[in-house]
């Protein structure tokens, strides 16, 4: 597949029916500030490694940061969550 071609990503645990898998490996994406960003990061890494698909995609919360600000009018707390996606990358024969 070309670097600009989308790959098949699914939350199911099995590859496409009728396709023989030549190899598979566990793959992790980079941390991102959103659920969609985590999935996009995983897809980009899978494409760079030559995967045809990623199955059993899961997204987990890897960190949560709370920041406290003090203003003249009171106190404000900001929360940021980081997500990371992982799955099984596969290459078809």
Tab-separated table of N, CA and C in Angstrom:
chain	number	residue	atom	x	y	z
A	1	UNK	N	0.839	-1.176	0.000
A	1	UNK	CA	0.000	0.000	0.000
A	1	UNK	C	0.886	1.242	0.000
A	2	UNK	N	0.438	2.286	-0.644
A	2	UNK	CA	1.182	3.530	-0.685
A	2	UNK	C	1.062	4.286	0.623
A	3	UNK	N	1.984	5.182	0.870
A	3	UNK	CA	2.002	5.936	2.124
A	3	UNK	C	0.762	6.809	2.287
A	4	UNK	N	0.118	7.203	1.201
A	4	UNK	CA	-1.056	8.062	1.299
A	4	UNK	C	-2.367	7.286	1.249
A	5	UNK	N	-2.311	5.982	1.154
A	5	UNK	CA	-3.517	5.165	1.085
A	5	UNK	C	-4.021	4.849	2.487
A	6	UNK	N	-5.328	5.005	2.731
A	6	UNK	CA	-5.856	4.615	4.043
A	6	UNK	C	-5.786	3.103	4.210
A	7	UNK	N	-5.624	2.674	5.439
A	7	UNK	CA	-5.609	1.241	5.708
A	7	UNK	C	-6.874	0.869	6.462
A	8	UNK	N	-7.218	-0.396	6.463
A	8	UNK	CA	-8.405	-0.906	7.135
A	8	UNK	C	-8.129	-0.953	8.640
A	9	UNK	N	-8.933	-0.239	9.422
A	9	UNK	CA	-8.786	-0.240	10.876
A	9	UNK	C	-10.122	-0.676	11.465
A	10	UNK	N	-10.089	-1.617	12.396
A	10	UNK	CA	-11.326	-2.135	12.968
A	10	UNK	C	-11.128	-2.498	14.438
A	11	UNK	N	-12.219	-2.464	15.202
A	11	UNK	CA	-12.153	-2.879	16.599
A	11	UNK	C	-12.395	-4.373	16.759
A	12	UNK	N	-12.761	-5.064	15.671
A	12	UNK	CA	-12.959	-6.508	15.765
A	12	UNK	C	-11.609	-7.212	15.857
A	13	UNK	N	-11.622	-8.416	16.370
A	13	UNK	CA	-10.376	-9.133	16.627
A	13	UNK	C	-9.915	-10.016	15.481
A	14	UNK	N	-10.590	-9.970	14.338
A	14	UNK	CA	-10.196	-10.855	13.245
A	14	UNK	C	-9.982	-10.071	11.951
A	15	UNK	N	-9.057	-10.545	11.125
A	15	UNK	CA	-8.811	-9.870	9.841
A	15	UNK	C	-9.956	-10.110	8.863
A	16	UNK	N	-9.862	-9.508	7.678
A	16	UNK	CA	-10.897	-9.654	6.668
A	16	UNK	C	-11.060	-11.113	6.257
A	17	UNK	N	-12.288	-11.533	6.063
A	17	UNK	CA	-12.544	-12.909	5.624
A	17	UNK	C	-11.957	-13.151	4.241
A	18	UNK	N	-11.411	-14.336	4.029
A	18	UNK	CA	-10.894	-14.713	2.728
A	18	UNK	C	-9.506	-14.189	2.429
A	19	UNK	N	-8.874	-13.521	3.362
A	19	UNK	CA	-7.527	-12.995	3.153
A	19	UNK	C	-6.565	-13.748	4.059
A	20	UNK	N	-5.478	-14.231	3.515
A	20	UNK	CA	-4.457	-14.924	4.304
A	20	UNK	C	-3.495	-13.895	4.898
A	21	UNK	N	-3.197	-14.022	6.178
A	21	UNK	CA	-2.289	-13.115	6.865
A	21	UNK	C	-0.870	-13.659	6.745
A	22	UNK	N	0.052	-12.835	6.248
A	22	UNK	CA	1.441	-13.281	6.134
A	22	UNK	C	2.225	-12.992	7.409
A	23	UNK	N	1.898	-11.890	8.113
A	23	UNK	CA	2.539	-11.614	9.404
A	23	UNK	C	1.701	-10.615	10.189
A	24	UNK	N	1.934	-10.584	11.488
A	24	UNK	CA	1.219	-9.649	12.351
A	24	UNK	C	2.127	-9.242	13.503
A	25	UNK	N	1.864	-8.067	14.068
A	25	UNK	CA	2.653	-7.577	15.192
A	25	UNK	C	1.834	-6.566	15.986
A	26	UNK	N	2.160	-6.446	17.270
A	26	UNK	CA	1.498	-5.466	18.127
A	26	UNK	C	2.055	-4.091	17.795
A	27	UNK	N	1.175	-3.100	17.721
A	27	UNK	CA	1.594	-1.757	17.334
A	27	UNK	C	0.930	-0.732	18.252
A	28	UNK	N	1.716	0.254	18.664
A	28	UNK	CA	1.227	1.344	19.509
A	28	UNK	C	1.359	2.648	18.764
A	29	UNK	N	0.373	3.514	18.892
A	29	UNK	CA	0.445	4.846	18.322
A	29	UNK	C	1.052	5.815	19.321
A	30	UNK	N	1.232	7.048	18.914
A	30	UNK	CA	1.754	8.087	19.791
A	30	UNK	C	0.636	8.636	20.679
A	31	UNK	N	1.006	9.249	21.781
A	31	UNK	CA	0.019	9.900	22.633
A	31	UNK	C	-0.599	11.078	21.899
A	32	UNK	N	-1.878	11.310	22.150
A	32	UNK	CA	-2.590	12.414	21.505
A	32	UNK	C	-3.576	13.024	22.497
A	33	UNK	N	-4.010	14.223	22.206
A	33	UNK	CA	-4.931	14.925	23.088
A	33	UNK	C	-6.392	14.595	22.874
A	34	UNK	N	-6.691	13.743	21.884
A	34	UNK	CA	-8.083	13.351	21.633
A	34	UNK	C	-8.140	11.893	21.202
A	35	UNK	N	-9.342	11.334	21.316
A	35	UNK	CA	-9.578	9.949	20.895
A	35	UNK	C	-9.241	9.781	19.415
A	36	UNK	N	-9.777	10.677	18.577
A	36	UNK	CA	-9.532	10.614	17.138
A	36	UNK	C	-8.071	10.813	16.789
A	37	UNK	N	-7.406	11.689	17.530
A	37	UNK	CA	-5.985	11.919	17.294
A	37	UNK	C	-5.150	10.686	17.596
A	38	UNK	N	-5.545	9.939	18.616
A	38	UNK	CA	-4.833	8.708	18.968
A	38	UNK	C	-4.985	7.658	17.864
A	39	UNK	N	-6.188	7.532	17.316
A	39	UNK	CA	-6.427	6.578	16.227
A	39	UNK	C	-5.663	6.999	14.970
A	40	UNK	N	-5.651	8.292	14.675
A	40	UNK	CA	-4.915	8.796	13.510
A	40	UNK	C	-3.421	8.554	13.659
A	41	UNK	N	-2.889	8.727	14.867
A	41	UNK	CA	-1.466	8.469	15.110
A	41	UNK	C	-1.140	6.997	14.906
A	42	UNK	N	-2.024	6.113	15.363
A	42	UNK	CA	-1.822	4.679	15.171
A	42	UNK	C	-1.836	4.333	13.690
A	43	UNK	N	-2.773	4.895	12.950
A	43	UNK	CA	-2.857	4.631	11.518
A	43	UNK	C	-1.592	5.094	10.796
A	44	UNK	N	-1.086	6.265	11.152
A	44	UNK	CA	0.132	6.779	10.510
A	44	UNK	C	1.331	5.873	10.761
A	45	UNK	N	1.459	5.375	11.975
A	45	UNK	CA	2.573	4.476	12.288
A	45	UNK	C	2.396	3.149	11.558
A	46	UNK	N	1.165	2.639	11.508
A	46	UNK	CA	0.913	1.376	10.803
A	46	UNK	C	1.262	1.501	9.323
A	47	UNK	N	0.878	2.607	8.695
A	47	UNK	CA	1.201	2.837	7.291
A	47	UNK	C	2.716	2.891	7.103
A	48	UNK	N	3.417	3.581	8.007
A	48	UNK	CA	4.875	3.703	7.879
A	48	UNK	C	5.578	2.365	8.036
A	49	UNK	N	4.931	1.406	8.716
A	49	UNK	CA	5.521	0.082	8.902
A	49	UNK	C	5.033	-0.921	7.864
A	50	UNK	N	4.238	-0.477	6.904
A	50	UNK	CA	3.805	-1.340	5.824
A	50	UNK	C	2.639	-2.257	6.127
A	51	UNK	N	1.832	-1.925	7.133
A	51	UNK	CA	0.668	-2.747	7.468
A	51	UNK	C	-0.434	-2.539	6.429
A	52	UNK	N	-1.198	-3.597	6.185
A	52	UNK	CA	-2.372	-3.508	5.322
A	52	UNK	C	-3.628	-3.200	6.131
A	53	UNK	N	-3.609	-3.555	7.418
A	53	UNK	CA	-4.763	-3.356	8.288
A	53	UNK	C	-4.295	-3.364	9.735
A	54	UNK	N	-5.150	-2.821	10.601
A	54	UNK	CA	-4.937	-2.938	12.046
A	54	UNK	C	-6.249	-3.444	12.623
A	55	UNK	N	-6.201	-4.558	13.320
A	55	UNK	CA	-7.396	-5.149	13.922
A	55	UNK	C	-7.286	-5.033	15.439
A	56	UNK	N	-8.405	-5.214	16.101
A	56	UNK	CA	-8.493	-5.152	17.563
A	56	UNK	C	-7.983	-3.822	18.098
A	57	UNK	N	-8.356	-2.730	17.425
A	57	UNK	CA	-7.908	-1.398	17.850
A	57	UNK	C	-8.584	-1.029	19.174
A	58	UNK	N	-7.785	-0.562	20.103
A	58	UNK	CA	-8.271	-0.101	21.407
A	58	UNK	C	-7.633	1.250	21.688
A	59	UNK	N	-8.336	2.110	22.416
A	59	UNK	CA	-7.804	3.399	22.831
A	59	UNK	C	-7.866	3.452	24.351
A	60	UNK	N	-6.749	3.829	24.964
A	60	UNK	CA	-6.672	3.900	26.419
A	60	UNK	C	-6.271	5.311	26.848
A	61	UNK	N	-6.643	5.666	28.059
A	61	UNK	CA	-6.189	6.918	28.661
A	61	UNK	C	-4.846	6.628	29.310
A	62	UNK	N	-3.804	7.364	28.901
A	62	UNK	CA	-2.471	7.083	29.441
A	62	UNK	C	-2.041	8.093	30.491
A	63	UNK	N	-2.640	9.263	30.515
A	63	UNK	CA	-2.322	10.221	31.572
A	63	UNK	C	-3.414	11.286	31.651
A	64	UNK	N	-3.532	11.840	32.828
A	64	UNK	CA	-4.456	12.948	33.027
A	64	UNK	C	-3.725	13.992	33.852
A	65	UNK	N	-3.701	15.206	33.369
A	65	UNK	CA	-2.995	16.296	34.034
A	65	UNK	C	-3.998	17.335	34.491
A	66	UNK	N	-3.908	17.712	35.723
A	66	UNK	CA	-4.771	18.777	36.248
A	66	UNK	C	-3.885	19.963	36.603
A	67	UNK	N	-4.289	21.107	36.147
A	67	UNK	CA	-3.548	22.337	36.406
A	67	UNK	C	-4.451	23.296	37.169
A	68	UNK	N	-3.927	23.869	38.215
A	68	UNK	CA	-4.713	24.801	39.027
A	68	UNK	C	-4.219	26.223	38.762
A	69	UNK	N	-5.146	27.098	38.466
A	69	UNK	CA	-4.850	28.502	38.226
A	69	UNK	C	-5.528	29.332	39.308
A	70	UNK	N	-4.858	30.358	39.750
A	70	UNK	CA	-5.459	31.279	40.719
A	70	UNK	C	-5.613	32.633	40.043
A	71	UNK	N	-6.836	33.076	39.995
A	71	UNK	CA	-7.172	34.374	39.426
A	71	UNK	C	-7.715	35.268	40.536
A	72	UNK	N	-7.807	36.524	40.252
A	72	UNK	CA	-8.369	37.449	41.236
A	72	UNK	C	-9.799	37.075	41.588
A	73	UNK	N	-10.510	36.525	40.628
A	73	UNK	CA	-11.913	36.188	40.854
A	73	UNK	C	-12.104	34.799	41.468
A	74	UNK	N	-11.049	34.067	41.640
A	74	UNK	CA	-11.190	32.738	42.223
A	74	UNK	C	-10.175	31.761	41.665
A	75	UNK	N	-10.496	30.494	41.731
A	75	UNK	CA	-9.593	29.427	41.332
A	75	UNK	C	-10.192	28.637	40.176
A	76	UNK	N	-9.360	28.230	39.257
A	76	UNK	CA	-9.827	27.447	38.116
A	76	UNK	C	-8.945	26.212	37.979
A	77	UNK	N	-9.552	25.085	37.691
A	77	UNK	CA	-8.806	23.840	37.497
A	77	UNK	C	-9.045	23.361	36.072
A	78	UNK	N	-7.960	23.132	35.357
A	78	UNK	CA	-8.031	22.640	33.981
A	78	UNK	C	-7.545	21.200	33.961
A	79	UNK	N	-8.232	20.357	33.259
A	79	UNK	CA	-7.861	18.953	33.159
A	79	UNK	C	-7.563	18.594	31.711
A	80	UNK	N	-6.452	17.918	31.481
A	80	UNK	CA	-6.092	17.454	30.140
A	80	UNK	C	-5.855	15.955	30.187
A	81	UNK	N	-6.388	15.280	29.194
A	81	UNK	CA	-6.252	13.825	29.116
A	81	UNK	C	-5.457	13.479	27.870
A	82	UNK	N	-4.565	12.511	28.002
A	82	UNK	CA	-3.811	12.008	26.847
A	82	UNK	C	-4.284	10.589	26.543
A	83	UNK	N	-4.472	10.310	25.261
A	83	UNK	CA	-4.930	9.007	24.811
A	83	UNK	C	-3.853	8.337	23.961
A	84	UNK	N	-3.898	7.007	23.938
A	84	UNK	CA	-2.993	6.251	23.080
A	84	UNK	C	-3.758	5.042	22.542
A	85	UNK	N	-3.582	4.783	21.245
A	85	UNK	CA	-4.264	3.649	20.608
A	85	UNK	C	-3.254	2.537	20.342
A	86	UNK	N	-3.746	1.305	20.378
A	86	UNK	CA	-2.913	0.159	20.033
A	86	UNK	C	-3.767	-0.883	19.328
A	87	UNK	N	-3.128	-1.829	18.700
A	87	UNK	CA	-3.845	-2.892	18.011
A	87	UNK	C	-2.869	-3.880	17.416
A	88	UNK	N	-3.390	-4.775	16.604
A	88	UNK	CA	-2.573	-5.769	15.932
A	88	UNK	C	-2.472	-5.386	14.459
A	89	UNK	N	-1.284	-5.001	14.038
A	89	UNK	CA	-1.057	-4.683	12.624
A	89	UNK	C	-0.880	-5.986	11.871
A	90	UNK	N	-1.451	-6.056	10.673
A	90	UNK	CA	-1.306	-7.266	9.853
A	90	UNK	C	-0.927	-6.901	8.432
A	91	UNK	N	-0.259	-7.837	7.835
A	91	UNK	CA	0.090	-7.720	6.410
A	91	UNK	C	-0.479	-8.956	5.743
A	92	UNK	N	-1.230	-8.744	4.666
A	92	UNK	CA	-1.828	-9.861	3.926
A	92	UNK	C	-0.854	-10.388	2.881
A	93	UNK	N	-1.045	-11.659	2.509
A	93	UNK	CA	-0.221	-12.257	1.446
A	93	UNK	C	-0.628	-11.726	0.109
